Coordinates of C-alpha atoms in Angstrom, one line a residue:
X63 CA 0.0 0.0 0.0
X64 CA 1.3 3.5 -0.9
X65 CA 1.2 6.7 1.1
X66 CA -2.1 7.7 -0.5
X67 CA -3.9 4.8 1.1
X68 CA -3.2 6.1 4.6
X69 CA -5.6 9.0 4.0
X70 CA -9.4 8.6 3.7
X71 CA -10.9 8.8 0.3
X72 CA -13.7 11.3 -0.4
X73 CA -16.2 8.5 -0.1
X74 CA -14.9 7.4 3.3
X75 CA -14.8 11.1 4.4
X76 CA -18.4 11.5 3.3
X77 CA -19.4 8.5 5.4
X78 CA -17.5 9.9 8.4
X79 CA -19.4 13.2 7.8
X80 CA -22.7 11.3 7.7
X81 CA -22.0 9.6 11.1
X82 CA -20.8 12.9 12.5
X83 CA -23.9 14.9 11.4
X84 CA -26.2 12.1 12.7
X85 CA -24.6 12.3 16.1
X86 CA -24.9 16.1 16.5
X87 CA -28.0 18.3 17.1
X88 CA -27.3 20.1 13.8
X89 CA -30.1 18.3 11.9
X90 CA -32.6 18.3 14.8
X91 CA -32.1 22.0 15.6
X92 CA -32.3 22.9 11.9
X93 CA -35.5 20.9 11.4
X94 CA -37.0 22.4 14.6
X95 CA -36.5 25.9 13.2
X96 CA -37.7 24.9 9.7
X97 CA -41.0 23.8 11.4
X98 CA -41.2 27.1 13.2
X99 CA -40.6 29.0 9.9
X100 CA -43.2 27.0 8.1
X101 CA -45.8 27.8 10.8
X102 CA -44.8 31.5 11.1
X103 CA -47.6 34.0 10.1
X104 CA -45.4 36.0 7.7
X105 CA -43.9 32.9 6.2
X106 CA -40.5 34.4 5.5
X107 CA -37.7 33.4 7.9
X108 CA -37.0 33.0 11.7
X109 CA -33.8 33.1 13.6
X110 CA -32.6 31.6 16.9
X111 CA -29.3 31.8 18.8
X112 CA -27.9 28.6 20.3
X113 CA -24.7 29.6 22.1
X114 CA -22.2 31.0 19.6
X115 CA -24.2 29.6 16.7
X116 CA -27.2 31.3 15.0
X117 CA -29.8 29.3 13.1
X118 CA -31.7 31.1 10.3
X119 CA -34.6 29.1 8.7
X120 CA -36.5 30.1 5.6
X121 CA -40.1 29.1 5.2
X122 CA -41.1 26.5 2.6
X123 CA -44.7 27.8 2.7
X124 CA -44.2 30.4 0.0
X125 CA -44.8 30.4 -3.8
X126 CA -42.1 31.7 -6.1
X127 CA -43.0 35.0 -7.7
X128 CA -43.9 35.8 -11.3
X129 CA -42.1 32.9 -12.9
X130 CA -43.7 29.4 -13.0
X131 CA -42.1 27.3 -10.2
X132 CA -42.6 24.2 -12.4
X133 CA -40.8 25.7 -15.4
X134 CA -37.2 25.0 -16.2
X135 CA -36.4 28.7 -17.0
X136 CA -32.8 29.7 -16.1
X137 CA -31.5 33.2 -15.7
X138 CA -27.9 34.5 -15.2
X139 CA -26.5 34.9 -11.6
X140 CA -23.4 37.1 -11.2
X141 CA -24.0 38.9 -7.9
X142 CA -26.5 39.4 -5.1
X143 CA -27.0 42.7 -3.4
X144 CA -24.0 44.2 -5.2
X145 CA -21.7 41.4 -3.9
X146 CA -20.0 39.4 -6.7
X147 CA -20.6 35.7 -6.1
X148 CA -17.9 33.9 -8.1
X149 CA -14.4 34.9 -9.3
X150 CA -13.8 34.6 -13.0
X151 CA -12.1 31.5 -14.5
X152 CA -8.4 31.7 -15.2
X153 CA -9.0 30.4 -18.7
X154 CA -9.4 32.9 -21.4
X155 CA -12.0 30.7 -23.1
X156 CA -15.6 31.9 -22.7
X157 CA -17.3 30.1 -19.9
X158 CA -20.8 28.8 -19.8
X159 CA -22.7 31.5 -17.7
X160 CA -23.8 30.6 -14.2
X161 CA -27.5 30.2 -14.3
X162 CA -30.2 29.6 -11.7
X163 CA -33.9 28.8 -11.7
X164 CA -35.7 32.1 -12.5
X165 CA -38.7 31.6 -10.1
X166 CA -36.5 30.6 -7.2
X167 CA -34.2 33.6 -7.7
X168 CA -37.2 36.0 -8.0
X169 CA -38.6 34.6 -4.7
X170 CA -35.2 35.1 -3.0
X171 CA -34.8 38.6 -4.3
X172 CA -38.3 39.5 -3.1
X173 CA -37.2 38.6 0.4
X174 CA -33.7 39.9 0.3
X175 CA -34.3 43.4 1.7
X176 CA -36.3 42.0 4.6
X177 CA -33.4 39.8 5.9
X178 CA -30.2 41.4 4.7
X179 CA -29.9 43.9 7.6
X180 CA -30.7 41.2 10.2
X181 CA -28.1 38.9 8.7
X182 CA -25.4 41.6 8.7
X183 CA -26.3 42.4 12.3
X184 CA -25.9 38.7 13.2
X185 CA -22.5 38.6 11.4
X186 CA -21.4 41.8 13.2
X187 CA -22.2 40.4 16.6
X188 CA -18.8 39.4 18.2
X189 CA -20.5 36.5 19.9
X190 CA -21.4 34.9 16.6
X191 CA -19.0 32.2 15.6
X192 CA -21.1 30.2 13.1
X193 CA -24.4 30.5 11.2
X194 CA -26.6 27.6 10.1
X195 CA -28.9 28.6 7.3
X196 CA -31.7 26.1 6.7
X197 CA -35.0 25.6 4.9
X198 CA -37.5 23.0 3.9
X199 CA -38.8 22.5 0.3
X200 CA -38.7 25.8 -1.6
X201 CA -37.3 27.4 1.6
X202 CA -34.2 25.2 1.0
X203 CA -33.6 26.9 -2.3
X204 CA -33.9 30.3 -0.6
X205 CA -31.5 29.1 2.1
X206 CA -28.9 28.1 -0.5
X207 CA -29.0 31.5 -2.3
X208 CA -28.8 33.3 1.1
X209 CA -25.7 31.1 2.0
X210 CA -24.0 32.0 -1.3
X211 CA -24.6 35.7 -0.8
X212 CA -23.3 35.4 2.8
X213 CA -20.2 33.3 1.9
X214 CA -19.3 35.9 -0.8
X215 CA -19.8 38.8 1.6
X216 CA -17.8 37.2 4.4
X217 CA -15.0 36.5 2.0
X218 CA -14.9 40.1 0.9
X219 CA -14.5 41.3 4.5
X220 CA -12.2 38.4 5.6
X221 CA -14.6 37.3 8.3
X222 CA -13.9 34.2 10.3
X223 CA -17.6 33.4 10.9
X224 CA -18.4 29.9 9.5
X225 CA -21.4 29.1 7.4
X226 CA -23.3 25.9 7.0
X227 CA -26.4 25.5 4.8
X228 CA -28.7 22.6 5.6
X229 CA -31.7 22.0 3.3
X230 CA -34.5 19.5 3.5
X231 CA -36.1 18.3 0.3
X232 CA -35.0 21.4 -1.6
X233 CA -35.5 21.5 -5.4
X234 CA -32.5 21.7 -7.8
X235 CA -31.3 25.3 -8.3
X236 CA -28.8 25.9 -11.0
X237 CA -26.9 24.6 -14.1
X238 CA -23.6 22.8 -14.4
X239 CA -21.6 26.1 -14.4
X240 CA -23.4 27.0 -11.1
X241 CA -22.4 23.7 -9.6
X242 CA -18.8 23.9 -10.8
X243 CA -18.4 27.5 -9.6
X244 CA -19.4 26.5 -6.1
X245 CA -16.9 23.6 -6.3
X246 CA -14.1 25.9 -7.5
X247 CA -14.7 28.4 -4.7
X248 CA -14.5 25.3 -2.4
X249 CA -17.9 26.1 -0.9
X250 CA -19.3 22.6 -1.5
X251 CA -18.5 21.6 2.0
X252 CA -20.8 24.5 3.3
X253 CA -23.9 22.8 1.8
X254 CA -25.6 19.7 3.2
X255 CA -28.8 18.8 1.3
X256 CA -30.9 16.3 3.2
X257 CA -33.0 14.2 0.7
X258 CA -35.3 11.4 1.8
X259 CA -35.3 8.1 0.0
X260 CA -38.4 8.7 -2.2
X261 CA -39.0 12.5 -2.1
X262 CA -39.8 13.6 -5.7
X263 CA -39.3 17.3 -5.0
X264 CA -35.4 17.3 -5.3
X265 CA -35.8 15.2 -8.4
X266 CA -38.5 17.2 -10.2
X267 CA -36.4 19.5 -12.4
X268 CA -34.6 16.6 -14.1
X269 CA -37.7 16.2 -16.2
X270 CA -39.4 18.7 -18.5
X271 CA -42.8 18.3 -16.9
X272 CA -44.6 21.4 -18.2
X273 CA -47.5 19.2 -19.5
X274 CA -48.4 18.5 -15.9
X275 CA -48.3 22.2 -14.7
X276 CA -51.9 22.1 -13.3
X277 CA -51.2 18.9 -11.3
X278 CA -47.8 20.3 -10.1
X279 CA -49.4 23.5 -8.8
X280 CA -51.9 21.3 -6.9
X281 CA -49.1 19.3 -5.5
X282 CA -47.2 22.4 -4.3
X283 CA -50.3 23.7 -2.7
X284 CA -50.9 20.3 -1.0
X285 CA -47.3 20.2 0.3
X286 CA -47.5 23.8 1.6
X287 CA -50.9 23.3 3.2
X288 CA -49.6 20.2 4.9
X289 CA -46.7 22.0 6.4
X290 CA -49.1 24.2 8.4
X291 CA -51.9 21.7 9.1
X292 CA -52.0 18.0 10.0
X293 CA -55.4 17.6 8.4
X294 CA -54.2 17.4 4.8
X295 CA -55.9 14.2 3.6
X296 CA -58.6 16.0 1.5
X297 CA -56.0 18.0 -0.5
X298 CA -54.1 14.8 -1.4
X299 CA -57.1 13.6 -3.3
X300 CA -57.0 16.6 -5.6
X301 CA -54.4 14.8 -7.7
X302 CA -55.7 11.5 -9.2
X303 CA -53.7 8.3 -8.9
X304 CA -53.3 8.4 -12.7
X305 CA -51.8 11.9 -12.6
X306 CA -49.5 10.9 -9.7
X307 CA -48.3 7.9 -11.7
X308 CA -47.7 10.1 -14.8
X309 CA -45.5 12.5 -12.8
X310 CA -43.6 9.7 -11.1
X311 CA -42.9 7.9 -14.4
X312 CA -41.8 11.1 -16.1
X313 CA -39.3 11.9 -13.4
X314 CA -38.1 8.3 -13.3
X315 CA -37.5 8.1 -17.0
X316 CA -35.4 11.3 -17.1
X317 CA -33.5 10.4 -13.9
X318 CA -32.6 7.1 -15.5
X319 CA -31.4 8.8 -18.6
X320 CA -29.4 11.3 -16.6
X321 CA -27.8 8.6 -14.6
X322 CA -26.4 6.7 -17.6
X323 CA -22.8 7.0 -18.4
X324 CA -21.7 8.7 -21.6
X325 CA -24.0 10.8 -23.7
X326 CA -27.6 10.8 -22.7
X327 CA -30.6 11.6 -25.0
X328 CA -31.7 14.4 -22.7
X329 CA -29.8 17.5 -21.7
X330 CA -29.3 17.8 -17.9
X331 CA -30.2 21.5 -17.3
X332 CA -30.0 21.4 -13.5
X333 CA -27.0 19.9 -11.6
X334 CA -26.6 19.1 -7.9
X335 CA -23.9 20.8 -5.8
X336 CA -22.5 20.4 -2.3
X337 CA -23.1 17.3 -0.2
X338 CA -26.2 15.2 -0.5
X339 CA -27.3 13.5 2.7
X340 CA -29.7 10.7 1.7
X341 CA -31.9 9.6 4.6
X342 CA -34.0 6.4 4.8
X343 CA -35.6 4.2 7.4
X344 CA -32.3 2.4 7.7
X345 CA -29.9 5.3 8.1
X346 CA -28.1 7.9 6.0
X347 CA -25.4 8.0 3.3
X348 CA -23.5 11.1 2.2
X349 CA -22.4 11.7 -1.4
X350 CA -20.8 14.8 -3.0
X351 CA -20.0 13.8 -6.6
X352 CA -22.7 15.2 -8.9
X353 CA -22.8 12.0 -11.1
X354 CA -23.0 9.8 -8.0
X355 CA -25.8 12.0 -6.5
X356 CA -27.9 11.7 -9.7
X357 CA -27.3 7.9 -9.7
X358 CA -28.3 7.5 -6.1
X359 CA -31.4 9.7 -6.6
X360 CA -32.5 7.3 -9.4
X361 CA -31.7 4.0 -7.5
X362 CA -33.5 5.1 -4.4
X363 CA -36.6 6.6 -6.1
X364 CA -36.9 3.3 -8.1
X365 CA -37.7 1.5 -4.9
X366 CA -40.7 3.8 -4.2
X367 CA -44.1 4.5 -5.6
X368 CA -46.1 7.5 -6.9
X369 CA -47.7 7.9 -3.5
X370 CA -44.5 7.5 -1.4
X371 CA -42.7 10.0 -3.7
X372 CA -45.2 12.7 -2.6
X373 CA -45.6 11.7 1.0
X374 CA -41.9 11.5 1.6
X375 CA -41.5 15.2 1.1
X376 CA -43.4 15.7 4.4
X377 CA -41.5 13.1 6.5
X378 CA -38.2 14.8 7.3
X379 CA -39.0 15.3 10.9
X380 CA -39.6 11.5 11.2
X381 CA -36.2 10.7 9.5
X382 CA -34.3 13.2 11.6
X383 CA -35.7 11.8 14.8
X384 CA -34.6 8.3 13.9
X385 CA -31.0 9.0 12.7
X386 CA -29.1 8.8 16.0
X387 CA -30.5 5.4 17.0
X388 CA -30.1 4.1 13.5
X389 CA -26.4 4.8 13.4
X390 CA -25.9 2.9 16.7
X391 CA -28.0 0.0 15.6
X392 CA -26.2 -0.3 12.3
X393 CA -22.8 -0.5 13.9
X394 CA -24.1 -3.3 16.3
X395 CA -25.8 -5.3 13.5
X396 CA -22.7 -5.3 11.4
X397 CA -20.2 -6.4 14.0
X398 CA -20.7 -10.1 13.1
X399 CA -20.0 -9.7 9.3
X400 CA -17.8 -6.6 9.2
X401 CA -15.3 -6.7 6.2
X402 CA -11.6 -6.6 6.9
X403 CA -11.2 -3.3 4.9
X404 CA -12.5 -0.1 6.5
X405 CA -13.4 1.0 3.0
X406 CA -15.4 -2.1 2.3
X407 CA -17.0 -1.8 5.7
X408 CA -18.0 1.7 5.0
X409 CA -19.4 0.7 1.6
X410 CA -21.5 -2.1 3.2
X411 CA -22.8 0.4 5.8
X412 CA -23.6 2.9 3.0
X413 CA -25.6 0.3 1.0
X414 CA -27.5 -0.6 4.2
X415 CA -28.1 3.0 5.0
X416 CA -29.4 3.8 1.5
X417 CA -32.4 1.5 2.1
X418 CA -31.7 -0.6 -1.1
X419 CA -29.9 -3.5 0.6
X420 CA -32.8 -5.8 -0.2
X421 CA -33.0 -4.8 -3.8
X422 CA -30.6 -7.2 -5.5
X423 CA -30.9 -5.4 -8.9
X424 CA -29.9 -2.1 -7.4
X425 CA -27.0 -3.2 -5.0
X426 CA -24.4 -3.7 -7.7
X427 CA -25.2 -0.4 -9.4
X428 CA -25.1 1.4 -6.0
X429 CA -21.8 -0.1 -5.1
X430 CA -20.3 0.8 -8.5
X431 CA -21.6 4.3 -8.1
X432 CA -20.1 4.8 -4.6
X433 CA -16.8 3.2 -5.6
X434 CA -16.4 5.8 -8.3
X435 CA -16.3 8.5 -5.7
X436 CA -13.2 6.9 -4.2
X437 CA -10.1 9.0 -4.8
X438 CA -8.0 7.9 -7.7
X439 CA -4.3 9.1 -7.6
X440 CA -2.3 10.7 -4.8
X441 CA -3.9 12.1 -1.7
X442 CA -4.1 15.9 -1.2
X443 CA -1.4 15.8 1.4
X444 CA 0.9 13.8 -0.9
X445 CA 0.1 16.3 -3.7
X446 CA 1.0 19.2 -1.4
X447 CA 4.3 17.5 -0.5
X448 CA 5.1 17.0 -4.2
X449 CA 4.3 20.6 -4.9
X450 CA 6.7 21.7 -2.2
X451 CA 9.5 19.9 -4.0
X452 CA 8.4 21.6 -7.3
X453 CA 8.4 24.9 -5.5
X454 CA 12.0 24.4 -4.5
X455 CA 12.9 23.7 -8.1
X456 CA 11.4 27.0 -9.4
X457 CA 13.1 29.1 -6.6
X458 CA 16.2 29.6 -8.8
X459 CA 14.0 31.1 -11.5
X460 CA 12.7 33.6 -9.0
X461 CA 16.2 34.3 -7.8
X462 CA 17.3 35.1 -11.3
X463 CA 14.5 37.6 -11.6
X464 CA 15.6 39.2 -8.3
X465 CA 19.1 39.5 -9.6
X466 CA 17.7 41.1 -12.8
X467 CA 15.8 43.7 -10.7
X468 CA 18.9 44.6 -8.7
X469 CA 20.9 44.9 -12.0
X470 CA 18.3 47.2 -13.6
X471 CA 18.1 49.4 -10.5
X472 CA 21.8 50.0 -10.6
X473 CA 22.2 51.0 -14.2
X474 CA 23.3 54.6 -15.2
X475 CA 20.1 55.2 -17.2
X476 CA 18.1 55.3 -13.9
X477 CA 14.9 53.9 -15.4
X478 CA 14.7 50.9 -13.1
X479 CA 13.2 47.4 -13.1
X480 CA 9.8 48.0 -14.6
X481 CA 10.8 50.4 -17.4
X482 CA 13.8 48.3 -18.4
X483 CA 11.6 45.3 -19.0
X484 CA 8.9 47.4 -20.6
X485 CA 11.4 49.1 -23.1
X486 CA 13.0 45.9 -24.3
X487 CA 12.5 45.1 -28.0
X488 CA 13.0 42.2 -30.5
X489 CA 16.8 42.8 -30.3
X490 CA 16.9 42.5 -26.5
X491 CA 19.8 40.7 -24.9
X492 CA 19.8 37.0 -23.9
X493 CA 19.4 38.3 -20.3
X494 CA 16.0 39.9 -21.0
X495 CA 14.9 36.8 -23.0
X496 CA 15.9 34.6 -20.1
X497 CA 13.9 36.6 -17.6
X498 CA 10.8 36.5 -19.8
X499 CA 11.1 32.7 -20.0
X500 CA 11.4 32.6 -16.3
X501 CA 8.3 34.8 -15.9
X502 CA 6.3 32.4 -18.1
X503 CA 7.5 29.3 -16.3
X504 CA 6.6 30.7 -12.9
X505 CA 3.1 31.6 -14.3
X506 CA 2.6 28.0 -15.4
X507 CA 3.7 26.7 -12.0
X508 CA 1.3 28.9 -10.0
X509 CA -1.6 28.4 -12.4
X510 CA -1.1 24.6 -11.9
X511 CA -1.2 25.2 -8.1
X512 CA -4.6 27.0 -8.5
X513 CA -6.0 24.4 -10.8
X514 CA -5.1 21.6 -8.4
X515 CA -6.6 23.5 -5.5
X516 CA -9.9 24.0 -7.5
X517 CA -10.0 20.3 -8.5
X518 CA -9.9 19.4 -4.8
X519 CA -6.4 17.8 -5.2
X520 CA -4.9 19.8 -2.4
X521 CA -5.7 19.9 1.4
X522 CA -8.7 22.1 2.3
X523 CA -6.5 24.5 4.3
X524 CA -3.8 24.8 1.6
X525 CA -4.4 28.5 1.0
X526 CA -4.1 29.1 4.8
X527 CA -0.6 27.5 5.1
X528 CA 2.0 30.2 5.7
X529 CA 4.6 28.6 3.4
X530 CA 2.3 28.9 0.4
X531 CA 0.7 32.3 1.4
X532 CA 4.1 33.9 1.7
X533 CA 5.6 32.3 -1.4
X534 CA 2.6 33.3 -3.6
X535 CA 2.7 36.9 -2.2
X536 CA 6.4 37.2 -2.9
X537 CA 5.9 35.9 -6.4
X538 CA 3.1 38.4 -7.0
X539 CA 5.2 41.4 -5.8
X540 CA 8.2 40.4 -7.8
X541 CA 6.7 39.2 -11.1
X542 CA 3.4 41.1 -11.6
X543 CA 5.3 44.3 -12.5
X544 CA 6.9 42.4 -15.3
X545 CA 3.4 41.3 -16.5
X546 CA 2.3 44.9 -16.4
X547 CA 5.4 45.9 -18.4
X548 CA 4.6 43.3 -21.0
X549 CA 1.0 44.6 -21.2
X550 CA 2.0 48.2 -21.8
X551 CA 5.3 47.5 -23.6
X552 CA 6.1 46.1 -27.0
X553 CA 2.9 44.1 -27.3
X554 CA 0.8 47.2 -26.6
X555 CA -2.1 45.2 -25.4
X556 CA -3.8 48.2 -23.7
X557 CA -4.0 49.8 -27.2
X558 CA -5.1 46.6 -29.0
X559 CA -7.8 45.8 -26.4
X560 CA -8.9 49.3 -25.6
X561 CA -8.6 49.1 -21.8
X562 CA -6.1 49.3 -19.0
X563 CA -4.5 46.4 -17.1
X564 CA -6.6 46.9 -14.0
X565 CA -9.8 46.6 -15.9
X566 CA -9.4 43.3 -17.8
X567 CA -5.7 42.6 -18.2
X568 CA -4.9 41.2 -14.8
X569 CA -4.5 37.5 -14.4
X570 CA -6.9 35.7 -12.1
X571 CA -4.0 34.1 -10.1
X572 CA -3.0 37.5 -8.7
X573 CA -6.6 38.2 -7.5
X574 CA -6.5 34.8 -5.7
X575 CA -3.2 35.6 -4.1
X576 CA -4.5 38.9 -3.0
X577 CA -7.3 37.0 -1.1
X578 CA -4.8 34.5 0.4
X579 CA -2.7 37.4 1.7
X580 CA -5.7 39.3 3.0
X581 CA -7.1 36.3 4.8
X582 CA -3.7 35.2 6.3
X583 CA -3.3 34.7 10.0
X584 CA -1.4 37.7 11.6
X585 CA 0.1 36.6 14.8
X586 CA 0.7 40.0 16.4
X587 CA -0.4 43.6 16.1
X588 CA 3.2 44.6 15.7
X589 CA 3.5 42.4 12.6
X590 CA 0.4 44.0 11.1
X591 CA 1.5 47.6 11.8
X592 CA 5.3 47.3 11.5
X593 CA 6.8 50.6 10.4
X594 CA 9.6 50.5 7.8
X595 CA 13.0 52.1 8.4
X596 CA 14.0 51.9 4.8
X597 CA 12.4 51.4 1.4
X598 CA 10.9 48.0 0.7
X599 CA 12.8 45.5 -1.5
X600 CA 9.6 45.2 -3.5
X601 CA 6.8 47.7 -3.9
X602 CA 4.0 46.5 -1.7
X603 CA 1.3 47.3 -4.3
X604 CA 2.0 44.8 -7.1
X605 CA -0.3 46.9 -9.4
X606 CA 1.5 50.2 -8.7
X607 CA 2.9 50.4 -12.2
X608 CA -0.5 49.8 -13.8
X609 CA -1.9 52.7 -11.7
X610 CA 1.0 54.8 -12.9
X611 CA 0.1 54.0 -16.6
X612 CA -3.5 55.0 -16.0
X613 CA -2.4 58.2 -14.3
X614 CA -0.1 59.0 -17.3
X615 CA -3.1 58.5 -19.6
X616 CA -5.2 60.9 -17.5
X617 CA -2.5 63.6 -17.8
X618 CA -2.5 63.2 -21.6
X619 CA -6.3 63.5 -21.6
X620 CA -6.1 66.7 -19.5
X621 CA -4.0 68.3 -22.1
X622 CA -6.6 67.8 -24.8
X623 CA -9.9 67.8 -22.9
X624 CA -12.1 70.9 -23.3
X625 CA -15.3 69.7 -21.5
X626 CA -15.2 71.3 -18.1
X627 CA -17.0 68.5 -16.3
X628 CA -14.8 65.8 -17.8
X629 CA -11.7 67.9 -17.0
X630 CA -12.8 68.1 -13.3
X631 CA -13.2 64.4 -13.1
X632 CA -9.8 63.8 -14.6
X633 CA -8.2 66.1 -12.1
X634 CA -10.0 64.3 -9.2
X635 CA -8.6 61.0 -10.4
X636 CA -5.1 62.5 -10.8
X637 CA -5.1 64.0 -7.3
X638 CA -6.4 60.8 -5.7
X639 CA -3.6 58.8 -7.3
X640 CA -1.0 61.5 -6.3
X641 CA -2.1 61.2 -2.7
X642 CA -2.0 57.4 -2.8
X643 CA 1.5 57.4 -4.3
X644 CA 2.8 60.0 -1.8
X645 CA 1.5 57.9 1.0
X646 CA 3.2 54.8 -0.3
X647 CA 6.5 56.7 -0.6
X648 CA 6.3 58.3 2.8
X649 CA 5.6 54.9 4.4
X650 CA 8.5 53.4 2.5
X651 CA 6.2 50.8 0.9
X652 CA 7.8 51.3 -2.5
X653 CA 11.1 49.9 -3.9
X654 CA 13.8 52.4 -4.6
X655 CA 13.4 51.9 -8.4
X656 CA 10.1 53.8 -8.2
X657 CA 12.0 57.0 -7.3
X658 CA 14.8 56.7 -9.8
X659 CA 15.2 59.9 -11.9
X660 CA 13.9 58.5 -15.2
X661 CA 11.3 56.0 -14.0
X662 CA 7.8 56.3 -15.3
X663 CA 6.6 57.5 -11.9
X664 CA 9.3 60.2 -11.6
X665 CA 8.5 61.4 -15.1
X666 CA 4.8 61.5 -14.3
X667 CA 5.5 63.5 -11.1
X668 CA 7.5 66.0 -13.2
X669 CA 4.8 66.2 -15.9
X670 CA 2.2 66.8 -13.2
X671 CA 4.2 69.6 -11.6
X672 CA 4.5 71.4 -15.0
X673 CA 0.8 70.9 -15.8
X674 CA -0.2 72.3 -12.4
X675 CA 2.0 75.4 -13.0
X676 CA 0.3 75.9 -16.3
X677 CA -3.1 75.5 -14.7
X678 CA -2.3 78.1 -12.1
X679 CA -1.1 80.5 -14.8
X680 CA -4.3 80.0 -16.8
X681 CA -6.5 80.6 -13.7
X682 CA -4.8 84.0 -13.2
X683 CA -5.7 85.2 -16.7
X684 CA -8.7 87.5 -17.1
X685 CA -12.1 85.7 -17.3
X686 CA -12.7 86.8 -20.9
X687 CA -9.4 85.3 -22.0
X688 CA -9.9 82.0 -20.1
X689 CA -13.4 81.8 -21.5
X690 CA -12.0 82.2 -25.0
X691 CA -9.5 79.4 -24.4
X692 CA -12.4 77.2 -23.2
X693 CA -14.3 77.9 -26.4
X694 CA -16.8 80.5 -25.1
X695 CA -18.0 83.4 -27.2
X696 CA -16.7 86.5 -25.6
X697 CA -19.0 89.6 -26.0

């Protein structure tokens, strides 16, 4: 057995997660609050504090807004409440847009203003360490969107408050790009979707069932009435047995097609995300692979009936109450026949927990499905160790760039590191060519690190480890000025693309490293506020030269602009950058190359001084003359 076998596979970890969740009050507390939310008169959300944790439950007794809740209409989702949700892909290829169910999003946005301030107040409370956001049925979709907004917001302010979203019988929410974006942000672990064995609601959107719209609206009303009243027998009869069977068969057919390997004859518009916690009479099994989730949804529903598929949506309280005793009973019942391998034992327990242990035709498919979730290849910790070796091999490339910077800064032309690289041309020396090759090699190394992290091939706390946070930060400060020089230099990408580096030219890896550095653990206040006694070896704003290039452009525009309002805006931008740059210099947060006599920054400072002098002279001229210069007709 190799090193990788010493670490649990994702499947084994999911089974440990299932056992852990079953043994904690998380599910029972969440369901208790969901019940309160469903019974609340205003049918929006309720909150409850349990120690350092706050539970927020969204009501499932609500109908989505103007869009048909049974439709499969998808709309783009980029941000919520002004907070961007997902960072852009590193790839320059156009991505499939992130899309979500139109009606679910409309419902969420209609409630957003009512809970936003309360959520921010909860986050701002120093006693709040964690927030559990939950919801039953359609309330689960609202809870998921709320969690995404809150995760994005907390990330933007570097908050340490943890978020867990627990849904019960929630419908599918978004497309494959939506699912993949959550995975790339490594938020999948923040979502636990509890799905009962036969509940048809989480499976509905796999099938285009618009031909049953009337029946589905009756079904939603039946479910929602049942959440607030125990006397729901009469409403159940509004849907005939034939119509129930039609609905069940339609969903089964499309689920079966969706669960087949290779190309299917139907497009899968909606994809699962996060962890799915399947609960049955016999226990629970946790899965996080989208393909495995779809397969388990099909295998488990196939053991049900049209009636049970509807009734199971209302039985989550029953399943939650049984879970703790089920876990204990399963462990006792398996002691006699427990396999030698912990993996095989976990697999047997998962099959038993899924409630299909007596379905011979389904057992083989279920085992194959769960086995595919087992990790193939090295473990995350082994990958991290291998990367550390790779990092040591690229350190010499970085050292050569450091030497190049020092060499540039000592030259008689006094233009410095940034401008030397920017001004190189096709006849550049081998030294410049070597540095450019090193720049590209380092970019490939760090892009590979990010790709591995987003594929889940590195430990979950990788971006918190000081070794990698510090190495990525140093790389960014050293090499990004060269990327900026390349952007504005001989390639002239700012002219070809029509925008500056800060707008669309910056590589995504630098934005990610910004976040790593911002979220790092600072051990002491002295470390955070340490004053410098000499200029930094590297300018602490890796985008400083891009800001200089924009400021140079503003000065050029001032010289030719005749519109007074536009001129005023330009001067505001120039003065703001001037203050920013002076502050960096005074705090010695720039490298000495910034202040060299012929650097782009020094030339900009001199050009600004001359333009200000000219501006003062013009202001001293008589009004009639200045008006004439501005294009006015002087009487």
